[in-house]
């Protein structure tokens, strides 16, 4: 059984502890043998399973509800520990509808959220462009207002669930002002004329990813989320919530790597003694355990702060993502090393984790971008105190 002692920390309430126990039990019964070879079908099946199990209701907020960020983080940690693709399927239902939860009208939420929360509809978040990854304010895709419609032109790339999503939250330049102040958010569906899936992208750990192209795609004014020109604010607000959950997924991978390693070193023998008797091995285990607990503290501090009413947790979420994803990479690398040849054998769990973790240090703000965010927050805070 994995370590559950962190659930006694004061960040959590009884409802979180009960939630974690129920989800862990469900995952153990439902996530064995997920097919990672056919990611499209597997993701569709996982979304339906998660919807049927009632877990997707926690990915978005209906009228008079608020997102429980601690439940989001617990969900991603637990699902990632069991299966990386299940974590992906859950996470994208939240990220794809985050703008609707935070800024959507009642009509927009009523139309889409009951469908995404039950797994009937798959969502996606279309922000990245070929020439503007981390530099969101430099986005060049346009949305030109023509009467009661906007006309979309441009490309999006590295879009998770691209090719299988039923609804996209898409960001485009509407031109109210230069840079960040001239972006808007839209609800877009793939059945619109001239919406094109240009390319399906293959990655180290298989996920449904695609490049999208829009050639005079028309969407009604009612597709705008929030107000025109609020797109950058909306995108950053969504990432402010969901960035901590990326860290939680990394923590889930790291916990699984530590558990797999503990099993290995306590059952594998060398010179008539278990590997765990070697002091070098004990040193690696200690480092892994420290990284896991330190990550958990940063993650659930950020989630608790957001749930406690903090308007923004940019600094806390950036710290959690930076540390947890980077250190999970180190934890999993040590796990591979301590598994020896089995650690690099295709199909072994630690080899799968090694491929799973790498992208988390890039998406939703690469590690070096998080360093910039943290530094700017620290400098700004210092200047305000002077």
mmCIF file of N, CA and C in Angstrom, residues 301-347:
data_model
loop_
_atom_site.group_PDB
_atom_site.id
_atom_site.type_symbol
_atom_site.label_atom_id
_atom_site.label_comp_id
_atom_site.label_asym_id
_atom_site.label_seq_id
_atom_site.Cartn_x
_atom_site.Cartn_y
_atom_site.Cartn_z
ATOM 1 N N UNK A 301 0.566 23.218 -0.313
ATOM 2 C CA UNK A 301 0.528 24.609 0.153
ATOM 3 C C UNK A 301 -0.153 25.492 -0.894
ATOM 4 N N UNK A 302 0.254 25.335 -2.156
ATOM 5 C CA UNK A 302 -0.334 26.151 -3.220
ATOM 6 C C UNK A 302 -1.826 25.873 -3.362
ATOM 7 N N UNK A 303 -2.204 24.596 -3.333
ATOM 8 C CA UNK A 303 -3.615 24.236 -3.482
ATOM 9 C C UNK A 303 -4.435 24.742 -2.305
ATOM 10 N N UNK A 304 -3.898 24.593 -1.091
ATOM 11 C CA UNK A 304 -4.605 25.071 0.101
ATOM 12 C C UNK A 304 -4.776 26.587 0.051
ATOM 13 N N UNK A 305 -3.737 27.302 -0.382
ATOM 14 C CA UNK A 305 -3.827 28.764 -0.453
ATOM 15 C C UNK A 305 -4.917 29.188 -1.431
ATOM 16 N N UNK A 306 -4.986 28.535 -2.583
ATOM 17 C CA UNK A 306 -6.016 28.875 -3.559
ATOM 18 C C UNK A 306 -7.401 28.572 -3.010
ATOM 19 N N UNK A 307 -7.558 27.400 -2.400
ATOM 20 C CA UNK A 307 -8.859 27.032 -1.836
ATOM 21 C C UNK A 307 -9.256 27.933 -0.667
ATOM 22 N N UNK A 308 -8.262 28.549 -0.023
ATOM 23 C CA UNK A 308 -8.540 29.403 1.134
ATOM 24 C C UNK A 308 -8.890 30.824 0.732
ATOM 25 N N UNK A 309 -8.934 31.084 -0.582
ATOM 26 C CA UNK A 309 -9.405 32.380 -1.044
ATOM 27 C C UNK A 309 -8.352 33.297 -1.618
ATOM 28 N N UNK A 310 -7.112 32.841 -1.741
ATOM 29 C CA UNK A 310 -6.086 33.688 -2.347
ATOM 30 C C UNK A 310 -6.483 33.994 -3.790
ATOM 31 N N UNK A 311 -6.503 35.268 -4.190
ATOM 32 C CA UNK A 311 -6.923 35.591 -5.560
ATOM 33 C C UNK A 311 -5.979 35.023 -6.606
ATOM 34 N N UNK A 312 -4.686 35.019 -6.318
ATOM 35 C CA UNK A 312 -3.694 34.446 -7.219
ATOM 36 C C UNK A 312 -2.667 33.678 -6.390
ATOM 37 N N UNK A 313 -2.189 32.568 -6.931
ATOM 38 C CA UNK A 313 -1.116 31.805 -6.282
ATOM 39 C C UNK A 313 -0.006 31.578 -7.306
ATOM 40 N N UNK A 314 0.282 32.618 -8.076
ATOM 41 C CA UNK A 314 1.259 32.493 -9.159
ATOM 42 C C UNK A 314 2.602 32.019 -8.642
ATOM 43 N N UNK A 315 3.107 32.644 -7.589
ATOM 44 C CA UNK A 315 4.407 32.284 -7.031
ATOM 45 C C UNK A 315 4.388 30.867 -6.469
ATOM 46 N N UNK A 316 3.365 30.561 -5.679
ATOM 47 C CA UNK A 316 3.297 29.245 -5.029
ATOM 48 C C UNK A 316 3.149 28.126 -6.057
ATOM 49 N N UNK A 317 2.299 28.354 -7.068
ATOM 50 C CA UNK A 317 2.099 27.328 -8.095
ATOM 51 C C UNK A 317 3.357 27.133 -8.935
ATOM 52 N N UNK A 318 4.042 28.241 -9.236
ATOM 53 C CA UNK A 318 5.279 28.136 -10.017
ATOM 54 C C UNK A 318 6.345 27.373 -9.240
ATOM 55 N N UNK A 319 6.455 27.639 -7.953
ATOM 56 C CA UNK A 319 7.416 26.914 -7.124
ATOM 57 C C UNK A 319 7.088 25.416 -7.094
ATOM 58 N N UNK A 320 5.813 25.110 -6.921
ATOM 59 C CA UNK A 320 5.398 23.713 -6.871
ATOM 60 C C UNK A 320 5.709 23.000 -8.172
ATOM 61 N N UNK A 321 5.385 23.633 -9.292
ATOM 62 C CA UNK A 321 5.626 22.981 -10.587
ATOM 63 C C UNK A 321 7.108 22.830 -10.864
ATOM 64 N N UNK A 322 7.880 23.885 -10.643
ATOM 65 C CA UNK A 322 9.314 23.824 -10.896
ATOM 66 C C UNK A 322 9.969 22.709 -10.088
ATOM 67 N N UNK A 323 9.774 22.750 -8.790
ATOM 68 C CA UNK A 323 10.459 21.788 -7.926
ATOM 69 C C UNK A 323 9.966 20.364 -8.151
ATOM 70 N N UNK A 324 8.661 20.195 -8.190
ATOM 71 C CA UNK A 324 8.098 18.842 -8.231
ATOM 72 C C UNK A 324 8.391 18.126 -9.539
ATOM 73 N N UNK A 325 8.310 18.840 -10.645
ATOM 74 C CA UNK A 325 8.579 18.170 -11.926
ATOM 75 C C UNK A 325 10.067 17.873 -12.086
ATOM 76 N N UNK A 326 10.918 18.833 -11.700
ATOM 77 C CA UNK A 326 12.357 18.584 -11.803
ATOM 78 C C UNK A 326 12.791 17.464 -10.875
ATOM 79 N N UNK A 327 12.303 17.464 -9.655
ATOM 80 C CA UNK A 327 12.731 16.438 -8.699
ATOM 81 C C UNK A 327 12.113 15.074 -9.000
ATOM 82 N N UNK A 328 10.913 15.058 -9.555
ATOM 83 C CA UNK A 328 10.345 13.771 -9.976
ATOM 84 C C UNK A 328 11.220 13.125 -11.042
ATOM 85 N N UNK A 329 11.757 13.957 -11.938
ATOM 86 C CA UNK A 329 12.689 13.427 -12.939
ATOM 87 C C UNK A 329 13.879 12.755 -12.249
ATOM 88 N N UNK A 330 14.400 13.382 -11.191
ATOM 89 C CA UNK A 330 15.535 12.814 -10.471
ATOM 90 C C UNK A 330 15.135 11.535 -9.730
ATOM 91 N N UNK A 331 13.969 11.548 -9.102
ATOM 92 C CA UNK A 331 13.498 10.350 -8.390
ATOM 93 C C UNK A 331 13.375 9.175 -9.348
ATOM 94 N N UNK A 332 12.774 9.420 -10.496
ATOM 95 C CA UNK A 332 12.554 8.331 -11.458
ATOM 96 C C UNK A 332 13.882 7.872 -12.060
ATOM 97 N N UNK A 333 14.803 8.792 -12.286
ATOM 98 C CA UNK A 333 16.118 8.403 -12.789
ATOM 99 C C UNK A 333 16.827 7.481 -11.791
ATOM 100 N N UNK A 334 16.726 7.801 -10.513
ATOM 101 C CA UNK A 334 17.320 6.917 -9.496
ATOM 102 C C UNK A 334 16.624 5.556 -9.496
ATOM 103 N N UNK A 335 15.306 5.555 -9.693
ATOM 104 C CA UNK A 335 14.576 4.290 -9.739
ATOM 105 C C UNK A 335 15.070 3.422 -10.889
ATOM 106 N N UNK A 336 15.256 4.034 -12.051
ATOM 107 C CA UNK A 336 15.782 3.289 -13.200
ATOM 108 C C UNK A 336 17.158 2.726 -12.862
ATOM 109 N N UNK A 337 18.017 3.538 -12.254
ATOM 110 C CA UNK A 337 19.372 3.104 -11.923
ATOM 111 C C UNK A 337 19.352 1.911 -10.968
ATOM 112 N N UNK A 338 18.495 1.978 -9.961
ATOM 113 C CA UNK A 338 18.455 0.905 -8.963
ATOM 114 C C UNK A 338 17.765 -0.351 -9.488
ATOM 115 N N UNK A 339 17.055 -0.242 -10.594
ATOM 116 C CA UNK A 339 16.480 -1.429 -11.225
ATOM 117 C C UNK A 339 17.458 -2.095 -12.195
ATOM 118 N N UNK A 340 18.587 -1.445 -12.458
ATOM 119 C CA UNK A 340 19.563 -2.038 -13.366
ATOM 120 C C UNK A 340 18.998 -2.223 -14.764
ATOM 121 N N UNK A 341 19.306 -3.332 -15.369
ATOM 122 C CA UNK A 341 18.848 -3.602 -16.733
ATOM 123 C C UNK A 341 17.341 -3.587 -16.862
ATOM 124 N N UNK A 342 16.650 -4.052 -15.841
ATOM 125 C CA UNK A 342 15.183 -4.048 -15.888
ATOM 126 C C UNK A 342 14.630 -2.622 -15.959
ATOM 127 N N UNK A 343 15.418 -1.654 -15.492
ATOM 128 C CA UNK A 343 14.946 -0.282 -15.497
ATOM 129 C C UNK A 343 14.812 0.316 -16.882
ATOM 130 N N UNK A 344 15.546 -0.210 -17.839
ATOM 131 C CA UNK A 344 15.467 0.317 -19.203
ATOM 132 C C UNK A 344 14.769 -0.664 -20.150
ATOM 133 N N UNK A 345 14.218 -1.715 -19.597
ATOM 134 C CA UNK A 345 13.496 -2.691 -20.425
ATOM 135 C C UNK A 345 12.139 -2.134 -20.791
ATOM 136 N N UNK A 346 11.864 -2.078 -22.102
ATOM 137 C CA UNK A 346 10.574 -1.552 -22.559
ATOM 138 C C UNK A 346 9.442 -2.387 -21.971
ATOM 139 N N UNK A 347 8.488 -1.700 -21.375
ATOM 140 C CA UNK A 347 7.362 -2.377 -20.754
ATOM 141 C C UNK A 347 7.445 -2.437 -19.251
#
